[in-house]
Structures are given as structure tokens and as C-alpha cells.
PDB file of C-alpha atoms in Angstrom:
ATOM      1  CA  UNK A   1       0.000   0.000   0.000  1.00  0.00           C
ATOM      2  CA  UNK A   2       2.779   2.614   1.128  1.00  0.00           C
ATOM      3  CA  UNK A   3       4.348   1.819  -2.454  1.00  0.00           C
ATOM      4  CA  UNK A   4       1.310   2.181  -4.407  1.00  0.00           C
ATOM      5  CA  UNK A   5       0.500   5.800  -2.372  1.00  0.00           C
ATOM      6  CA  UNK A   6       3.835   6.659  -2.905  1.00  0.00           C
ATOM      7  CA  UNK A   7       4.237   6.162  -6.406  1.00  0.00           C
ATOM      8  CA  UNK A   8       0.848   8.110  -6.842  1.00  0.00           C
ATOM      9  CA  UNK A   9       1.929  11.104  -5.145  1.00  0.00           C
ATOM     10  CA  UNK A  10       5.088  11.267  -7.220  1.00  0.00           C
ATOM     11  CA  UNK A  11       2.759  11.168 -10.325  1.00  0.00           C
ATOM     12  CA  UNK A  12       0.519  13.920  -8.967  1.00  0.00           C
ATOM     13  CA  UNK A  13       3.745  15.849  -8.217  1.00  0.00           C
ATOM     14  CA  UNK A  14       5.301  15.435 -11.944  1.00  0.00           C
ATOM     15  CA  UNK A  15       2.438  16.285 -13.768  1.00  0.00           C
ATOM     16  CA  UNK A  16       2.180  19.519 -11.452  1.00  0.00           C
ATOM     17  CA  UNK A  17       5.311  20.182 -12.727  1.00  0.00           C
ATOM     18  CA  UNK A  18       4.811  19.166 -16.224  1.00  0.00           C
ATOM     19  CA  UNK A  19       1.951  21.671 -15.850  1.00  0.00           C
ATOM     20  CA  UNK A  20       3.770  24.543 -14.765  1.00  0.00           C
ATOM     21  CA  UNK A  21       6.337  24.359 -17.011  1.00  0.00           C
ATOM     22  CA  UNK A  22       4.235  24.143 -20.404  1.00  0.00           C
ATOM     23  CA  UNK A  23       2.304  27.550 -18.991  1.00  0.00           C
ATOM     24  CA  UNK A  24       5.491  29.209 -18.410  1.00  0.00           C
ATOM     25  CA  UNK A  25       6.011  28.820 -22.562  1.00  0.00           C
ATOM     26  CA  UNK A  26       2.196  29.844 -22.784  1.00  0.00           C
ATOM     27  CA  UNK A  27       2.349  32.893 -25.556  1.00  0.00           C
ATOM     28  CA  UNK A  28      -0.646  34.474 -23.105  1.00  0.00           C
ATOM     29  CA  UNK A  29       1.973  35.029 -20.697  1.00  0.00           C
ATOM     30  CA  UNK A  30       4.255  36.830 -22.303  1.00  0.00           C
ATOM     31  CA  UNK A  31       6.333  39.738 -20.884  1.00  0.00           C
ATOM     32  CA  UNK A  32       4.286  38.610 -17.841  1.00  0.00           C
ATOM     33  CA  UNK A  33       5.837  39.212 -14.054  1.00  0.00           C
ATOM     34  CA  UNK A  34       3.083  40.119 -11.779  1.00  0.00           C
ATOM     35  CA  UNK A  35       6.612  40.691  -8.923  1.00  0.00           C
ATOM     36  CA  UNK A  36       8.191  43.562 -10.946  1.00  0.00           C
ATOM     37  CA  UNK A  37       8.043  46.937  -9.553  1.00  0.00           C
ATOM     38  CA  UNK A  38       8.493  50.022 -12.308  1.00  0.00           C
ATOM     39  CA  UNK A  39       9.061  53.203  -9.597  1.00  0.00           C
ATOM     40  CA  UNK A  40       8.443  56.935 -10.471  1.00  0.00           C
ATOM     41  CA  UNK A  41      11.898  57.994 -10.586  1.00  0.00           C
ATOM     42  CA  UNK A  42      11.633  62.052  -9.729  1.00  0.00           C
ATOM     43  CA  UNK A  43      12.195  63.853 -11.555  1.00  0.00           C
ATOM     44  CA  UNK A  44      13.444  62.163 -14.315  1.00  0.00           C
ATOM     45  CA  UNK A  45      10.479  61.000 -15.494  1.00  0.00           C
ATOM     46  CA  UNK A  46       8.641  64.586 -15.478  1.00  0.00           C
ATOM     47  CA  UNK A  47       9.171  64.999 -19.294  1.00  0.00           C
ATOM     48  CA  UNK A  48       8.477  62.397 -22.326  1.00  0.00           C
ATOM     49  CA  UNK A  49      12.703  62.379 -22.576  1.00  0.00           C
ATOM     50  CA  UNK A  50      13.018  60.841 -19.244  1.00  0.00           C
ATOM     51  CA  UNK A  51       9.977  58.509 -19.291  1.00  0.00           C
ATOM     52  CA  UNK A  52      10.743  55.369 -17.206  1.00  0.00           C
ATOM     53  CA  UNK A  53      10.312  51.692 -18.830  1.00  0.00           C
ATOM     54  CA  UNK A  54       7.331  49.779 -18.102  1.00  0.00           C
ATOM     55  CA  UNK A  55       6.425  45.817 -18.849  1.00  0.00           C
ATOM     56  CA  UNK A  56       3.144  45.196 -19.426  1.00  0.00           C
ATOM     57  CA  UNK A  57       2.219  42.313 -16.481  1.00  0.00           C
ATOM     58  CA  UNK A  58       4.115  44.814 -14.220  1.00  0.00           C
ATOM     59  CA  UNK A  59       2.869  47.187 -11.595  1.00  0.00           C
ATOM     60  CA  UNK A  60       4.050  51.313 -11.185  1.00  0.00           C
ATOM     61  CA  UNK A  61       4.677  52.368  -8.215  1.00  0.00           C
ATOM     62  CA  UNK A  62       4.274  56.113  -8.738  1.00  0.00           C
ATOM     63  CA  UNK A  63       3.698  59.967  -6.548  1.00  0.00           C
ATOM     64  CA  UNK A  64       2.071  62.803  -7.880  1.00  0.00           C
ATOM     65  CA  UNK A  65       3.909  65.533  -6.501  1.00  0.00           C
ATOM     66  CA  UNK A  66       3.096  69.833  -7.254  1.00  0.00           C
ATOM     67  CA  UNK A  67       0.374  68.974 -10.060  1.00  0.00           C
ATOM     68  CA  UNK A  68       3.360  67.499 -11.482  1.00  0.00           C
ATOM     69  CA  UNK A  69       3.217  64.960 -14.834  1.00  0.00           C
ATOM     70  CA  UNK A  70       5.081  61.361 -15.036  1.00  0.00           C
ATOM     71  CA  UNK A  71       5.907  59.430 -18.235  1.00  0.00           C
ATOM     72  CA  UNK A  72       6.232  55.486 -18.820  1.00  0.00           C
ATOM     73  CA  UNK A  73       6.981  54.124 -22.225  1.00  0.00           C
ATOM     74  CA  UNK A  74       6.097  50.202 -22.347  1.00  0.00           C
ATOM     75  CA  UNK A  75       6.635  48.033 -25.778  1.00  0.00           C
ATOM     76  CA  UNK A  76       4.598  45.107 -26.005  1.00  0.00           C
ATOM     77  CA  UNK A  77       6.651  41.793 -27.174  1.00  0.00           C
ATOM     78  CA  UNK A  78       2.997  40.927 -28.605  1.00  0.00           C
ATOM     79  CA  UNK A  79       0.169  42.170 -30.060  1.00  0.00           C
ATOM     80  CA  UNK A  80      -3.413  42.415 -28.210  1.00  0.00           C
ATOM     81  CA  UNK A  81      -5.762  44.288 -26.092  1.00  0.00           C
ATOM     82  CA  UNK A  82      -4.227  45.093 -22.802  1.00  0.00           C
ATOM     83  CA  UNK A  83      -6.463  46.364 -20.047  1.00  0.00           C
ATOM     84  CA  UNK A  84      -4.633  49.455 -17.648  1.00  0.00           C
ATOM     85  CA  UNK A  85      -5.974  49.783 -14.462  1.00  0.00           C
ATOM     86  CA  UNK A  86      -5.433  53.179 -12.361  1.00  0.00           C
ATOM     87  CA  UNK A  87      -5.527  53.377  -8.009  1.00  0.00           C
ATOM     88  CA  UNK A  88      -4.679  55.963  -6.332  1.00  0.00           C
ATOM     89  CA  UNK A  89      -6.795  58.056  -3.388  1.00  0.00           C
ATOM     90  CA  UNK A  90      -9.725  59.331  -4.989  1.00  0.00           C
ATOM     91  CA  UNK A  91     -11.782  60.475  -1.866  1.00  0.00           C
ATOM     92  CA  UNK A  92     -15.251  61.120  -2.295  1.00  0.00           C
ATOM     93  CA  UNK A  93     -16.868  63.989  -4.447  1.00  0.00           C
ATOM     94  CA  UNK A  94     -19.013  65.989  -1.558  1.00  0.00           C
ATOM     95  CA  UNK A  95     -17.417  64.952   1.707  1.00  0.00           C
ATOM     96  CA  UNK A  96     -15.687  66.832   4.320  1.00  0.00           C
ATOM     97  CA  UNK A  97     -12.515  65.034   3.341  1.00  0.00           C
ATOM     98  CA  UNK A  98     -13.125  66.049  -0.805  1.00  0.00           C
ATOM     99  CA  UNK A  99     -11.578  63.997  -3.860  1.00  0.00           C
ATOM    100  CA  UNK A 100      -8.636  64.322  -5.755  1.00  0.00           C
ATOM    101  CA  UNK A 101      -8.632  63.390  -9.853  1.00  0.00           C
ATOM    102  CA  UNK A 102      -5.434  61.696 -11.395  1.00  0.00           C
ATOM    103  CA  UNK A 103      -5.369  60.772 -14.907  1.00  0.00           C
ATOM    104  CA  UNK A 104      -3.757  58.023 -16.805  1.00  0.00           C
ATOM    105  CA  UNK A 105      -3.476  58.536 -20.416  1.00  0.00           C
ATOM    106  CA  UNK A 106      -1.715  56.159 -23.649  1.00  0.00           C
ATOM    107  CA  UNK A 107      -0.656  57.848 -26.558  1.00  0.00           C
ATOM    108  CA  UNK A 108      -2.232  55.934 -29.090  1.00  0.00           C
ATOM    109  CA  UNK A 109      -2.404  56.979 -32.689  1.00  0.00           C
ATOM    110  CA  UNK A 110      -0.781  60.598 -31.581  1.00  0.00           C
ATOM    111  CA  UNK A 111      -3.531  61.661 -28.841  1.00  0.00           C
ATOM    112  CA  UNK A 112      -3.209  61.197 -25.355  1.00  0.00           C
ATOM    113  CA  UNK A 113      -7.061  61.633 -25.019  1.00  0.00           C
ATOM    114  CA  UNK A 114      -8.825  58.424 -26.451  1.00  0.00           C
ATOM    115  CA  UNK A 115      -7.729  55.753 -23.715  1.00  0.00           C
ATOM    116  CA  UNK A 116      -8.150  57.570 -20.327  1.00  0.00           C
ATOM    117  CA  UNK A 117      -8.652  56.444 -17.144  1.00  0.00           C
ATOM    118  CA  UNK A 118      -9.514  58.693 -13.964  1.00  0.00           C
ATOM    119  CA  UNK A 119     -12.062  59.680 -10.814  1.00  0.00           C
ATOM    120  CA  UNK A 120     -15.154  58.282 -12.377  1.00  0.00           C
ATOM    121  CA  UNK A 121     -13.270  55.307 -14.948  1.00  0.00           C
ATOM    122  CA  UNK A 122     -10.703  53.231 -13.010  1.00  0.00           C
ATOM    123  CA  UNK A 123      -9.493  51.496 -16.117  1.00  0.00           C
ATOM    124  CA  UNK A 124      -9.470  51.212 -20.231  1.00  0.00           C
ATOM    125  CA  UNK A 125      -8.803  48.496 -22.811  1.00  0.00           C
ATOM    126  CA  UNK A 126      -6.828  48.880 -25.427  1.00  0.00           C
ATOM    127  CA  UNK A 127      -5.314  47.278 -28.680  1.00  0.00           C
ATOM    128  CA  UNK A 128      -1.409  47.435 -28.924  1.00  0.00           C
ATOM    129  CA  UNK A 129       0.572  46.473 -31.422  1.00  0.00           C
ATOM    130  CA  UNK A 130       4.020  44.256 -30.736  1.00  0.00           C
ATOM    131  CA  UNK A 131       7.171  46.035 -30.849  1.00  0.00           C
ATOM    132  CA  UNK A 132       5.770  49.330 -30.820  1.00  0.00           C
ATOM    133  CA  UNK A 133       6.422  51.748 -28.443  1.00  0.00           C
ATOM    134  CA  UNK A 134       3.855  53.731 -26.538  1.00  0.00           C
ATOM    135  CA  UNK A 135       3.631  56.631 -23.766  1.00  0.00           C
ATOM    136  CA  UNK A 136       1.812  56.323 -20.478  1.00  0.00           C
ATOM    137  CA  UNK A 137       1.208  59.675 -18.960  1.00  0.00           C
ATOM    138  CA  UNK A 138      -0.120  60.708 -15.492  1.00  0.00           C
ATOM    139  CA  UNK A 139      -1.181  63.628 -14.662  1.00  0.00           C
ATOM    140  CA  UNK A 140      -3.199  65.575 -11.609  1.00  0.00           C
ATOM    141  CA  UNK A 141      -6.141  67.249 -12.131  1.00  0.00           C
ATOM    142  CA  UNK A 142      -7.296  67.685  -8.996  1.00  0.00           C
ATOM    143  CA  UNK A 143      -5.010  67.706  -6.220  1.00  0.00           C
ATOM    144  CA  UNK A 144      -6.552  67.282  -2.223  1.00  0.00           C
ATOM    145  CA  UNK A 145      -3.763  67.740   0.840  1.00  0.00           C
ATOM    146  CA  UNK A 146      -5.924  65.328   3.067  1.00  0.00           C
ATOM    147  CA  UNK A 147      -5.384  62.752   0.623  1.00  0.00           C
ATOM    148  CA  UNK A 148      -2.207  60.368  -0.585  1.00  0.00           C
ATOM    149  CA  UNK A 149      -0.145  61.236  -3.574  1.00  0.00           C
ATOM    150  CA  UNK A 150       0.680  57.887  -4.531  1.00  0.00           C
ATOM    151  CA  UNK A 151      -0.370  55.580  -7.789  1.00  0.00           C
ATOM    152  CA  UNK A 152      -0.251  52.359  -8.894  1.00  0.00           C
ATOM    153  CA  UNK A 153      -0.437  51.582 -12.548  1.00  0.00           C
ATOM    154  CA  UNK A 154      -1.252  47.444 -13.070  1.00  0.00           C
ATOM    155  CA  UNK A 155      -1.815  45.797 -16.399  1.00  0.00           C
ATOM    156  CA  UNK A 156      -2.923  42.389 -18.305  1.00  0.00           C
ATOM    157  CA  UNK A 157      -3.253  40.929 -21.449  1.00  0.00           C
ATOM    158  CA  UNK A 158      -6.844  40.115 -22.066  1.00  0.00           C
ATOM    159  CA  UNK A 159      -6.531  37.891 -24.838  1.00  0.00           C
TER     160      UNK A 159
END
């Protein structure tokens, strides 16, 4: 009996690994590392010229700082729709406290004003092509003193 349990669990525990090594070569993970960190480096990154990298699957770790702007530039290794999603402190519009209104815009197609996402739309969707490079911008609209400065940038391949 201890045999046959035995040989069962070292089955169980090669086709685990089997497993996780065939979706590691999965083409729907590429460029994927949910544990890398991209962080605002000030003040570098305050103009387009000193835009920080970014990997889409990775997370920013930004501050918005004096109404200030930060670039990212991110190259997809494949083409898809990637989904952006934008936290940060948004407070609530007609409290004491008040609200504060980041933005996150891509430069798609030369305008940084058709994929947005800010106060009242927390993320967008958007087709990128592979190998091409694109800007992330943030910017503050709104700033609010009782609230934090900080931002976090995550995205995903949705197909």
C-alpha cells in the first residue's frame, strides 16, 4: 500500500510540474511578471525624454507631486488588447474630506485623449501592437492635501 501511495503522489507531483512548465512557454503570458516593480523615478520621469520603462504584467509604483506629470513608455513583445488599471486616493466627491482626480493617459495613434482612465473610470482596454512603443502619462487634475499622492499603474493581457 505505502508503495502504491507513494508512487501516486510522485505522479501527482510530476504532472504539477509538467503543468507549470508548459504555462510558463504559454504565448498568453508573455512579458508577464506580476513581482516587478516600475518606480516613479523624480524627476526624471517629469518629461516624455526621461519617461521610465514599463512591462506590461508589471505594476508602477508612482507619486504625484506639485500637479506634477510622469511618463512610462512600455513596448509590447505581442500584439493584443491590454487592459490598464489606475488606483490611487480618490476620496469622495461631496465629503468633508473632498476627492482628488489623477489621470492616466496612452498615446495611441498621436492623442493622449482616447484611452483615459480617472475619478469616475478606473481602467481602459486597449489594442497594442508588438514592438511598438507607446507613452503612459499621469497627470493631476485635482489635487486634495488630506489625501495620498501615490499611484499604482497594473496591467494584463486580455486575450
Amino acid at each position: 500500500m505505502k508503495k502504491v501511495m507513494s508512487g501516486l503522489l510522485t505522479l501527482v507531483l510530476l504532472s504539477s510540474l509538467i503543468h507549470v512548465a508548459s504555462a510558463k512557454e504559454s504565448p498568453a503570458l508573455d512579458n508577464f511578471n506580476a513581482s516587478a516593480t516600475y518606480p516613479d523615478i523624480e524627476p526624471d520621469n517629469n518629461n516624455l525624454s526621461g519617461a521610465g520603462l514599463y512591462a506590461i504584467g508589471g505594476q508602477i509604483n508612482g507619486f504625484q507631486d506639485d500637479q506634477s506629470t510622469d511618463y512610462y513608455k512600455v513596448t509590447p513583445p505581442r500584439s493584443g488588447t491590454v487592459r490598464f488599471e489606475f488606483v490611487y486616493a480618490r476620496g469622495t466627491k461631496g465629503s468633508g474630506v473632498g476627492y482628488q482626480d489623477f489621470w492616466l493617459r496612452l498615446n495611441a495613434n498621436g492623442s493622449y485623449n482616447a484611452n483615459v482612465a480617472n475619478y469616475d473610470k478606473k481602467f481602459f482596454d486597449v489594442y497594442l501592437e508588438a514592438n511598438k512603443t507607446y507613452n503612459l502619462r499621469v497627470d493631476t487634475i485635482i489635487s486634495n492635501d488630506n489625501l495620498s499622492d501615490a499611484y499604482y499603474v497594473y496591467s494584463r493581457y486580455l486575450d
